[in-house]
PDB file of C-alpha atoms in Angstrom:
ATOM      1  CA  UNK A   1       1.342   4.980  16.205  1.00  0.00           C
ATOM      2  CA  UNK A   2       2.863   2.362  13.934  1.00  0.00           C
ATOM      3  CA  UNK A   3       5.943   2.432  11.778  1.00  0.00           C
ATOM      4  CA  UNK A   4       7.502   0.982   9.448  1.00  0.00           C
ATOM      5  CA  UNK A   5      11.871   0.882   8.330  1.00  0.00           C
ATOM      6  CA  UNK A   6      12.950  -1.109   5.350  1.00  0.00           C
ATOM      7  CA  UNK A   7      16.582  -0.195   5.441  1.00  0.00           C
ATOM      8  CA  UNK A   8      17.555  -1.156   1.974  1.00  0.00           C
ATOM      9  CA  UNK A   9      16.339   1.317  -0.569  1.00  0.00           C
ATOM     10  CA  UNK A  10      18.025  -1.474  -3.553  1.00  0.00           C
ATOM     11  CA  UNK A  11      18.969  -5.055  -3.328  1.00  0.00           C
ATOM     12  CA  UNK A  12      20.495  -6.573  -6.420  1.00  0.00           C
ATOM     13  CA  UNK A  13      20.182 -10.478  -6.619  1.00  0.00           C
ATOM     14  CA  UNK A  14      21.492 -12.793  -9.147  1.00  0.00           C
ATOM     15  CA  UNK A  15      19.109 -15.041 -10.388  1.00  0.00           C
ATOM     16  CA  UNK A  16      19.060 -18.211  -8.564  1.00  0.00           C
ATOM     17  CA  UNK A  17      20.290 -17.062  -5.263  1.00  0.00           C
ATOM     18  CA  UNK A  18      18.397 -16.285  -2.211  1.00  0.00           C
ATOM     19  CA  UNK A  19      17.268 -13.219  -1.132  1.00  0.00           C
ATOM     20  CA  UNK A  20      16.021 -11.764   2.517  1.00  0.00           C
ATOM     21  CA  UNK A  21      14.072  -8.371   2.371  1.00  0.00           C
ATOM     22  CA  UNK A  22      14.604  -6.760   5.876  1.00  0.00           C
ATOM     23  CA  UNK A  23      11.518  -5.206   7.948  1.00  0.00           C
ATOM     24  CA  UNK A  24      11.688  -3.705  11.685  1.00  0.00           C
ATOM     25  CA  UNK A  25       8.279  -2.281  12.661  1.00  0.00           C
ATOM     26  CA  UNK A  26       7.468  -0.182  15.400  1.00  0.00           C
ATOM     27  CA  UNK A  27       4.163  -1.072  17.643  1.00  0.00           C
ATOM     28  CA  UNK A  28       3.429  -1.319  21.597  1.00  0.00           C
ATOM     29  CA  UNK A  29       1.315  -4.226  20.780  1.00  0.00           C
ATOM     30  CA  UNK A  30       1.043  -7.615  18.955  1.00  0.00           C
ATOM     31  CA  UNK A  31       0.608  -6.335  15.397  1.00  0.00           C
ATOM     32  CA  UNK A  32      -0.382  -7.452  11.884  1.00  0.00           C
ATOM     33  CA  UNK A  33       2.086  -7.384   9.273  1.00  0.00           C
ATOM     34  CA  UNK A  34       2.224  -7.600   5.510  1.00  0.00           C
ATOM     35  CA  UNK A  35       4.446  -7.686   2.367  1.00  0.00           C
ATOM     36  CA  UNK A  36       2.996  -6.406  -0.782  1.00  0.00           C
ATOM     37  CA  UNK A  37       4.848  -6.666  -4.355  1.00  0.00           C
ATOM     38  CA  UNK A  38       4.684  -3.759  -6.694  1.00  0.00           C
ATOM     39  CA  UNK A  39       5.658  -4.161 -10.516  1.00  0.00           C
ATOM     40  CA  UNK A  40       6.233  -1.337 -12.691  1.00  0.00           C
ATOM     41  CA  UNK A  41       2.434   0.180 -13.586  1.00  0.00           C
ATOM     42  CA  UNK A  42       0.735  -2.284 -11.083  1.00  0.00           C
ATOM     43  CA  UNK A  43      -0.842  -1.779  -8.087  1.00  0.00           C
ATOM     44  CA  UNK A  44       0.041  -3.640  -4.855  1.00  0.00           C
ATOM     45  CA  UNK A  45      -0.315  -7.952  -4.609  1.00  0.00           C
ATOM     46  CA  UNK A  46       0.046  -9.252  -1.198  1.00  0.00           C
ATOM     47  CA  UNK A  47       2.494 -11.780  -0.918  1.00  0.00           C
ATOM     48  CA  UNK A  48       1.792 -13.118   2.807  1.00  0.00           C
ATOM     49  CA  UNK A  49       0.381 -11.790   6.176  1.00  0.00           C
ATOM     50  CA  UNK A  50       1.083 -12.594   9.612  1.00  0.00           C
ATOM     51  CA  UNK A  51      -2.200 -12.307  12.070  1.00  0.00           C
ATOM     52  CA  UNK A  52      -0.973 -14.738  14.807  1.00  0.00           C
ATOM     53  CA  UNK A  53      -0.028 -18.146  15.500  1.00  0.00           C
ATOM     54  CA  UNK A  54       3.016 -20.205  13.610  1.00  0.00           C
ATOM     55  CA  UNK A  55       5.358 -17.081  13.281  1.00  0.00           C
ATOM     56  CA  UNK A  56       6.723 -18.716   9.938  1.00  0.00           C
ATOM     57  CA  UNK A  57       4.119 -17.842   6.816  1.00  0.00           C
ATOM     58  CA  UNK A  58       4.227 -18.914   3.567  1.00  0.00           C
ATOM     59  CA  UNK A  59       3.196 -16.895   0.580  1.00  0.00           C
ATOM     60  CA  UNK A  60       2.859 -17.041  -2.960  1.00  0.00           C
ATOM     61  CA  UNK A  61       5.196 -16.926  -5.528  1.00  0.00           C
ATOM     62  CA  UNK A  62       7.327 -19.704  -3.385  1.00  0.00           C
ATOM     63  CA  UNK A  63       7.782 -16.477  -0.353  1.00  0.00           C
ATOM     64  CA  UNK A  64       8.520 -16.692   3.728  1.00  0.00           C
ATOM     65  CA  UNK A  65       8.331 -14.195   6.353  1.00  0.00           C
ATOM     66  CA  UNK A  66       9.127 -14.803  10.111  1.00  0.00           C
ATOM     67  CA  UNK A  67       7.933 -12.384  12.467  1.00  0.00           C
ATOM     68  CA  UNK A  68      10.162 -12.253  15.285  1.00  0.00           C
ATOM     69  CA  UNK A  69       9.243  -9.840  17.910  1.00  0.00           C
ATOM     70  CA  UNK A  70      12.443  -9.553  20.240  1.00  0.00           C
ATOM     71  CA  UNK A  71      13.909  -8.538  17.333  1.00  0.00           C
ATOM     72  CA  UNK A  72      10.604  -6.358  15.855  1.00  0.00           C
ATOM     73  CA  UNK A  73      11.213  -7.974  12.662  1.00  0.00           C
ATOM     74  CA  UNK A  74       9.538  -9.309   9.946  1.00  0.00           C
ATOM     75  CA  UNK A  75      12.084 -10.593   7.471  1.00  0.00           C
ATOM     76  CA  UNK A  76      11.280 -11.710   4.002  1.00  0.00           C
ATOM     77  CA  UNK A  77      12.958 -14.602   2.510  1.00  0.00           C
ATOM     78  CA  UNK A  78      12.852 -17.065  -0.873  1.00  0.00           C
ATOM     79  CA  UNK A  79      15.289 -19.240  -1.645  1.00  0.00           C
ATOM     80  CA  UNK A  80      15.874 -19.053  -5.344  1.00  0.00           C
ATOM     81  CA  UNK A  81      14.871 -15.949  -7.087  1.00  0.00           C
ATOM     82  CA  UNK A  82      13.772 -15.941 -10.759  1.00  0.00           C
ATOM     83  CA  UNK A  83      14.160 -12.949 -12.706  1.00  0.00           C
ATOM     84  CA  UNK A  84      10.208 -12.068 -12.314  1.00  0.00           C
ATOM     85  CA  UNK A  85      10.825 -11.609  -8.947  1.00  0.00           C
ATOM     86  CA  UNK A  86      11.988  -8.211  -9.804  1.00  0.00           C
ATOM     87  CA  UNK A  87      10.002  -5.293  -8.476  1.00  0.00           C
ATOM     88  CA  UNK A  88       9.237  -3.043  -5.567  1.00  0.00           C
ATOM     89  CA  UNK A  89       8.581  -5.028  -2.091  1.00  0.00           C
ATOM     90  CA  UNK A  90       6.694  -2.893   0.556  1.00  0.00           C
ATOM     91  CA  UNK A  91       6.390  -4.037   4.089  1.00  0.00           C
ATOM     92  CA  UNK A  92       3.059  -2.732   5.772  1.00  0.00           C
ATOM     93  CA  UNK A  93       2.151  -2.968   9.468  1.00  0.00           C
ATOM     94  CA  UNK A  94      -1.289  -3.426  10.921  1.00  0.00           C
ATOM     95  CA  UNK A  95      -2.791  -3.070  14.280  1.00  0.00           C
ATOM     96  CA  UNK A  96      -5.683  -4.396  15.905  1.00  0.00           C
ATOM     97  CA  UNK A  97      -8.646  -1.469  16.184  1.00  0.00           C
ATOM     98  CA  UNK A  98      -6.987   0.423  13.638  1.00  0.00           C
ATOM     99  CA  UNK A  99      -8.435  -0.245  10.413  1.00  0.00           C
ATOM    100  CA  UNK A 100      -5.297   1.623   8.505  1.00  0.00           C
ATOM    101  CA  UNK A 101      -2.043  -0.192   7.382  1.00  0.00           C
ATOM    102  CA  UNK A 102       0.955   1.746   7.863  1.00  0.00           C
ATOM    103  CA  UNK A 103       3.562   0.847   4.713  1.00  0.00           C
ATOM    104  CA  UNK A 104       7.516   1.234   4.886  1.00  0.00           C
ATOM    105  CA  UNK A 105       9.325   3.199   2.047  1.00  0.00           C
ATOM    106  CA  UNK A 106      10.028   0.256  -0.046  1.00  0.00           C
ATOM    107  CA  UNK A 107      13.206  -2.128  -1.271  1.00  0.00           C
ATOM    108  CA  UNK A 108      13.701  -2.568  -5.260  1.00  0.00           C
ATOM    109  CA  UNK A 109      14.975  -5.521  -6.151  1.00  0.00           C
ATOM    110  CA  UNK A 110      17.031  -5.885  -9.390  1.00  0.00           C
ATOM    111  CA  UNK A 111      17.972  -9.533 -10.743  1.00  0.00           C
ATOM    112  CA  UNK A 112      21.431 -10.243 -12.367  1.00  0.00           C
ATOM    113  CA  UNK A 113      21.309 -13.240 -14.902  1.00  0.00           C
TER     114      UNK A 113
ATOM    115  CA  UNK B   1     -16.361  -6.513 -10.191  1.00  0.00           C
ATOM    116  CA  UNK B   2     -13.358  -9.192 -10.012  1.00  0.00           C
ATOM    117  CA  UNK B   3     -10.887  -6.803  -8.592  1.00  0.00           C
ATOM    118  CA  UNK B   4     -10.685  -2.853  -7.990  1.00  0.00           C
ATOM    119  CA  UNK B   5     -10.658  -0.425 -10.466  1.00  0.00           C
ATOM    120  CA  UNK B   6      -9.595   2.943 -10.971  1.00  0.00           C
ATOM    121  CA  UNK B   7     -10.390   5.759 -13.459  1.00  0.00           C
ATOM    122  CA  UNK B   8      -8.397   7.762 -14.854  1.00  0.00           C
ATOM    123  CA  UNK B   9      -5.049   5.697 -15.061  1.00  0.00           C
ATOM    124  CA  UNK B  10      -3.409   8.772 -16.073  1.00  0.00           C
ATOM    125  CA  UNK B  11      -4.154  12.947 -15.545  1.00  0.00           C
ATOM    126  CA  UNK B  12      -1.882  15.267 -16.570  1.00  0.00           C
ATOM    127  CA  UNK B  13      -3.625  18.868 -15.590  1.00  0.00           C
ATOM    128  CA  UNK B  14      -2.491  22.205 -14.779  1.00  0.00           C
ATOM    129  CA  UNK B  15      -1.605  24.023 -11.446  1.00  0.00           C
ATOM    130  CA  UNK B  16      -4.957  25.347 -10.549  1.00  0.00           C
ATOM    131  CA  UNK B  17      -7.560  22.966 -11.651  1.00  0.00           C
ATOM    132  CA  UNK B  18      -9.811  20.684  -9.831  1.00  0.00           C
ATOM    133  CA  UNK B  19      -9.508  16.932 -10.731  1.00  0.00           C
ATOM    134  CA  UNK B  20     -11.256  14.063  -9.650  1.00  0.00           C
ATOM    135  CA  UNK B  21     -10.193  10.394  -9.275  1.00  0.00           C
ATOM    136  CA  UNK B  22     -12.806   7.325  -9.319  1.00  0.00           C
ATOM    137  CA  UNK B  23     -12.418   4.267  -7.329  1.00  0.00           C
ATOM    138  CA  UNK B  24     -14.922   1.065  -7.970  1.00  0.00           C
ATOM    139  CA  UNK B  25     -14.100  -1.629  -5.048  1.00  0.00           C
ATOM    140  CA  UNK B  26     -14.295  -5.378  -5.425  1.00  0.00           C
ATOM    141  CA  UNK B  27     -18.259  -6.002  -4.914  1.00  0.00           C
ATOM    142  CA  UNK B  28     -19.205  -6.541  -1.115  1.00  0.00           C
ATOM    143  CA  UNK B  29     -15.935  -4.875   0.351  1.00  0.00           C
ATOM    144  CA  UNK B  30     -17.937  -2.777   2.960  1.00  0.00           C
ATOM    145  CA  UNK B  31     -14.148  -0.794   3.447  1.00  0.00           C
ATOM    146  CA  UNK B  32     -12.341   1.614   0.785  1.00  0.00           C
ATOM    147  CA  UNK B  33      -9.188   2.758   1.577  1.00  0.00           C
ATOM    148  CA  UNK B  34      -7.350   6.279  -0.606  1.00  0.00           C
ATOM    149  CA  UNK B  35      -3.611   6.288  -0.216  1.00  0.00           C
ATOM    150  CA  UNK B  36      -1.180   8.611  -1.786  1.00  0.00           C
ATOM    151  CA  UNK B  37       2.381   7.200  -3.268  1.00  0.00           C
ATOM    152  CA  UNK B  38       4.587  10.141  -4.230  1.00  0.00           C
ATOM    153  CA  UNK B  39       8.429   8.871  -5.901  1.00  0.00           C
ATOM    154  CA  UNK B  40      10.339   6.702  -3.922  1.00  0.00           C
ATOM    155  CA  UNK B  41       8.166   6.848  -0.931  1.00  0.00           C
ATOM    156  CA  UNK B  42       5.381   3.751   0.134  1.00  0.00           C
ATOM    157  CA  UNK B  43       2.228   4.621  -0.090  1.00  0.00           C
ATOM    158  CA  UNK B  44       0.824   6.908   2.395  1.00  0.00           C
ATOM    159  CA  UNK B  45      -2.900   6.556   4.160  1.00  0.00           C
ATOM    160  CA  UNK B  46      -5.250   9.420   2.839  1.00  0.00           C
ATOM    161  CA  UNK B  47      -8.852   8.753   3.976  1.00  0.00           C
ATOM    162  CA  UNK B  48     -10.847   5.129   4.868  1.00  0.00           C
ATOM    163  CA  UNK B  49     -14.914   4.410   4.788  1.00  0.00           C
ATOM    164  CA  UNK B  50     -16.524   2.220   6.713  1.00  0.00           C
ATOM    165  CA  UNK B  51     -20.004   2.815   4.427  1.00  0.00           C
ATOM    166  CA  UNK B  52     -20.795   5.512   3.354  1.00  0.00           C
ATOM    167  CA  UNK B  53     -18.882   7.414   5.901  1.00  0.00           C
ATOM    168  CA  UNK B  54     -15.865   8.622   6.184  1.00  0.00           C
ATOM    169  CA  UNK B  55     -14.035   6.682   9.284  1.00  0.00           C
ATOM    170  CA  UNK B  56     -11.143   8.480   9.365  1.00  0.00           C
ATOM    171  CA  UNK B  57      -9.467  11.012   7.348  1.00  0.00           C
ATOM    172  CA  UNK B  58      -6.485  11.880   9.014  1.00  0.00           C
ATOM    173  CA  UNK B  59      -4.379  11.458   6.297  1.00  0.00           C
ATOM    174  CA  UNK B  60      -5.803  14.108   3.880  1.00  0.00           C
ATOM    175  CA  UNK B  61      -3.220  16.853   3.730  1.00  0.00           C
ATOM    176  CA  UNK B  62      -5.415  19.937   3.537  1.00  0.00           C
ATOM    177  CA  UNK B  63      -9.258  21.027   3.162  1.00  0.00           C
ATOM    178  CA  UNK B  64      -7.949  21.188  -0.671  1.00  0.00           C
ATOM    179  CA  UNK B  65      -8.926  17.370  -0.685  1.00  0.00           C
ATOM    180  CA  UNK B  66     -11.737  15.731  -0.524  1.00  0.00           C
ATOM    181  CA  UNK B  67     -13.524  12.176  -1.145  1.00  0.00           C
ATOM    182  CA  UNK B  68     -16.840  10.551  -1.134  1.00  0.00           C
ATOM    183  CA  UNK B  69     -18.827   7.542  -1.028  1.00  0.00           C
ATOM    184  CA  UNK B  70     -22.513   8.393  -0.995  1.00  0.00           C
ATOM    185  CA  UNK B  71     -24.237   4.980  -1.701  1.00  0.00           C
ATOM    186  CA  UNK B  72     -21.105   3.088  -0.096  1.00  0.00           C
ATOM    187  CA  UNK B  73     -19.895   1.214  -3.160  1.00  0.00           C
ATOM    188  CA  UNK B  74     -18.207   3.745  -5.773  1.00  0.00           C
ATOM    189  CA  UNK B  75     -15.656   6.740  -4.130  1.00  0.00           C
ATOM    190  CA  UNK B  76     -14.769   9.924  -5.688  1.00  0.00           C
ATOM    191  CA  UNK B  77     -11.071  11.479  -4.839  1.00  0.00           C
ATOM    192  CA  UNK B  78     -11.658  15.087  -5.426  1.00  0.00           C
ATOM    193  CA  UNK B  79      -8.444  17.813  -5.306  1.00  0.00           C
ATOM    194  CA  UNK B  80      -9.424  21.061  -5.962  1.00  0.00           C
ATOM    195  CA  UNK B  81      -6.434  23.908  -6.373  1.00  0.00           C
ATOM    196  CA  UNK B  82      -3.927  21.578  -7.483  1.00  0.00           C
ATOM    197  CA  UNK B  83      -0.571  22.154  -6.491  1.00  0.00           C
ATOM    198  CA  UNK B  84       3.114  20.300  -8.371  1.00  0.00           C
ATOM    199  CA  UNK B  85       3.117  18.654  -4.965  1.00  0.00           C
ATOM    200  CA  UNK B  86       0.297  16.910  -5.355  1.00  0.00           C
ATOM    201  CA  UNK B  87       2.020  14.784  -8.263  1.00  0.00           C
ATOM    202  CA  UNK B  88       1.596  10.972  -7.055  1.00  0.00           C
ATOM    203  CA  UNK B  89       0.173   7.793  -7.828  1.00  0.00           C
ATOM    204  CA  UNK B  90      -3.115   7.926  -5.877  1.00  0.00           C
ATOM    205  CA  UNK B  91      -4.270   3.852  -4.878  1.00  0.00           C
ATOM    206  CA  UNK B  92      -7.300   2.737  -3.865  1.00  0.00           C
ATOM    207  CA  UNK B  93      -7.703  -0.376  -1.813  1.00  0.00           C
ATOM    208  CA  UNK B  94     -10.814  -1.909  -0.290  1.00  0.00           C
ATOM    209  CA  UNK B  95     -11.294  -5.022   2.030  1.00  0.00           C
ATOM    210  CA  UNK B  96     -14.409  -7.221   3.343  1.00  0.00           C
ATOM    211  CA  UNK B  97     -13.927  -5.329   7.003  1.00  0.00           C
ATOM    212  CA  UNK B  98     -12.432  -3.083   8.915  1.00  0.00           C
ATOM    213  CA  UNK B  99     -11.612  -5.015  11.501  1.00  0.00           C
ATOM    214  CA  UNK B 100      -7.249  -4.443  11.516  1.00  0.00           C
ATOM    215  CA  UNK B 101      -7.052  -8.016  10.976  1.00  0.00           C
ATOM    216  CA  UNK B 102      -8.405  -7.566   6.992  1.00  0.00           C
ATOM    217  CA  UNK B 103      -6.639  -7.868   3.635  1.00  0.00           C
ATOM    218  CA  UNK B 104      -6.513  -4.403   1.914  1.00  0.00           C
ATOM    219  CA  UNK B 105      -6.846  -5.443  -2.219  1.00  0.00           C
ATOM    220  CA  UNK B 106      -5.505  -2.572  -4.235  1.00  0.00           C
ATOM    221  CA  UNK B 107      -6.215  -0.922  -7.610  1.00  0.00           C
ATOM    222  CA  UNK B 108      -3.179  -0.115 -10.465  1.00  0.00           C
ATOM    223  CA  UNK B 109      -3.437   3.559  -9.299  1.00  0.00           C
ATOM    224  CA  UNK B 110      -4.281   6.716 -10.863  1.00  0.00           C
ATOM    225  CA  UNK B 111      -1.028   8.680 -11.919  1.00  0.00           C
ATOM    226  CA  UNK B 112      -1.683  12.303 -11.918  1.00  0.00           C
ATOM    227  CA  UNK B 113       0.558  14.961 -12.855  1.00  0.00           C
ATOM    228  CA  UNK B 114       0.708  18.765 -12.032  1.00  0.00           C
ATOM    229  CA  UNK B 115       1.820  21.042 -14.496  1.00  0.00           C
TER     230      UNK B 115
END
């Protein structure tokens, strides 16, 4: 079975810096990974996904993610946050033949002015 | 319709009664997805159809829940005995496949609330 550990519960940012949103995933295999954004009353918007191939994605909203599997990793990055970045980001793995994503417990992100 | 869409946004009911949630996919998504997000915790996998059928529903607690999907467009979350504990945002998600390798597009969520 798959898991999912986002180890920071919060993550405050001030507004123009970068910000990296850790993910470790659990999974025998190759898997599929996501990041969804949640904002207060709204349901989930995926930012990126990683199937295969260049292990750098882009996403919207000016996002990264690098899936690095020595580490089991799947980092999320941007390099300037705005202050409407602020919101719940879940990190969800996939597998294939399992039709089910399996979703980590979520980092909040607050931004300073 | 243009994206997924879920009825009632918010229950409040009492310990006891049954309650119903209604989830109406994006048109064409052949797979609808129920997950359960309780405070502070991700959202948790409930029950998937492939169809009409249910695929796999590992996920539901107890026989206290069930869901439906009996023309394979339109799926009914059904609780019956509720229980405080089953206080959550309840999301519905549906996707063109199955396949693993498929984007899951999620409601806003029904918020229901035990008294």
């Amino acid at each position: 079975a798959q898991s999912v550990t986002q180890p920071d519960i919060h993550i405050t940012v001030s507004e123009g810096a970068s910000l990296e949103l850790r993910c470790n995933y659990s999974y025998g295999a190759t898997p599929y990974l996501f990041w969804y954004v949640q904002s207060p009353g709204q349901g989930l918007q995926l930012l990126l996904k990683y199937f295969s191939g260049d292990t750098l994605v882009q996403g919207i909203k000016g996002f990264e993610a690098e899936f690095k599997r020595s580490q089991s990793s799947f980092n999320l990055r941007k390099p300037s946050v705005h202050w409407s970045d602020a919101a719940e980001y879940f990190c969800a793995v996939g597998a294939q033949g399992y039709s089910t994503l399996t979703f980590g417990k979520g980092t909040m992100l607050l931004v300073s002015p | 319709g243009a994206g997924v869409s879920q009825t009632p946004s918010n229950k409040v009911t009492e310990k006891g009664k049954y309650v119903e949630l209604r989830c109406d996919p994006i048109s064409g998504h052949t797979a609808l997805y129920w997950y359960r997000q309780s405070l502070g915790q991700g959202p948790e996998f409930l029950i998937y159809f492939q169809g009409t059928g249910a695929a796999d529903d590992s996920g539901l607690p107890n026989d206290r829940f069930f869901a439906v999907r009996p023309e394979g467009s339109v799926s009914t979350l059904k609780i019956q005995r509720t229980e405080r504990g089953d206080s959550a945002v309840y999301l519905c998600a549906s996707s063109l496949s199955s396949s693993g390798a498929n984007v899951l597009t999620f409601g806003a969520g029904s918020r229901l609330t035990v008294l």
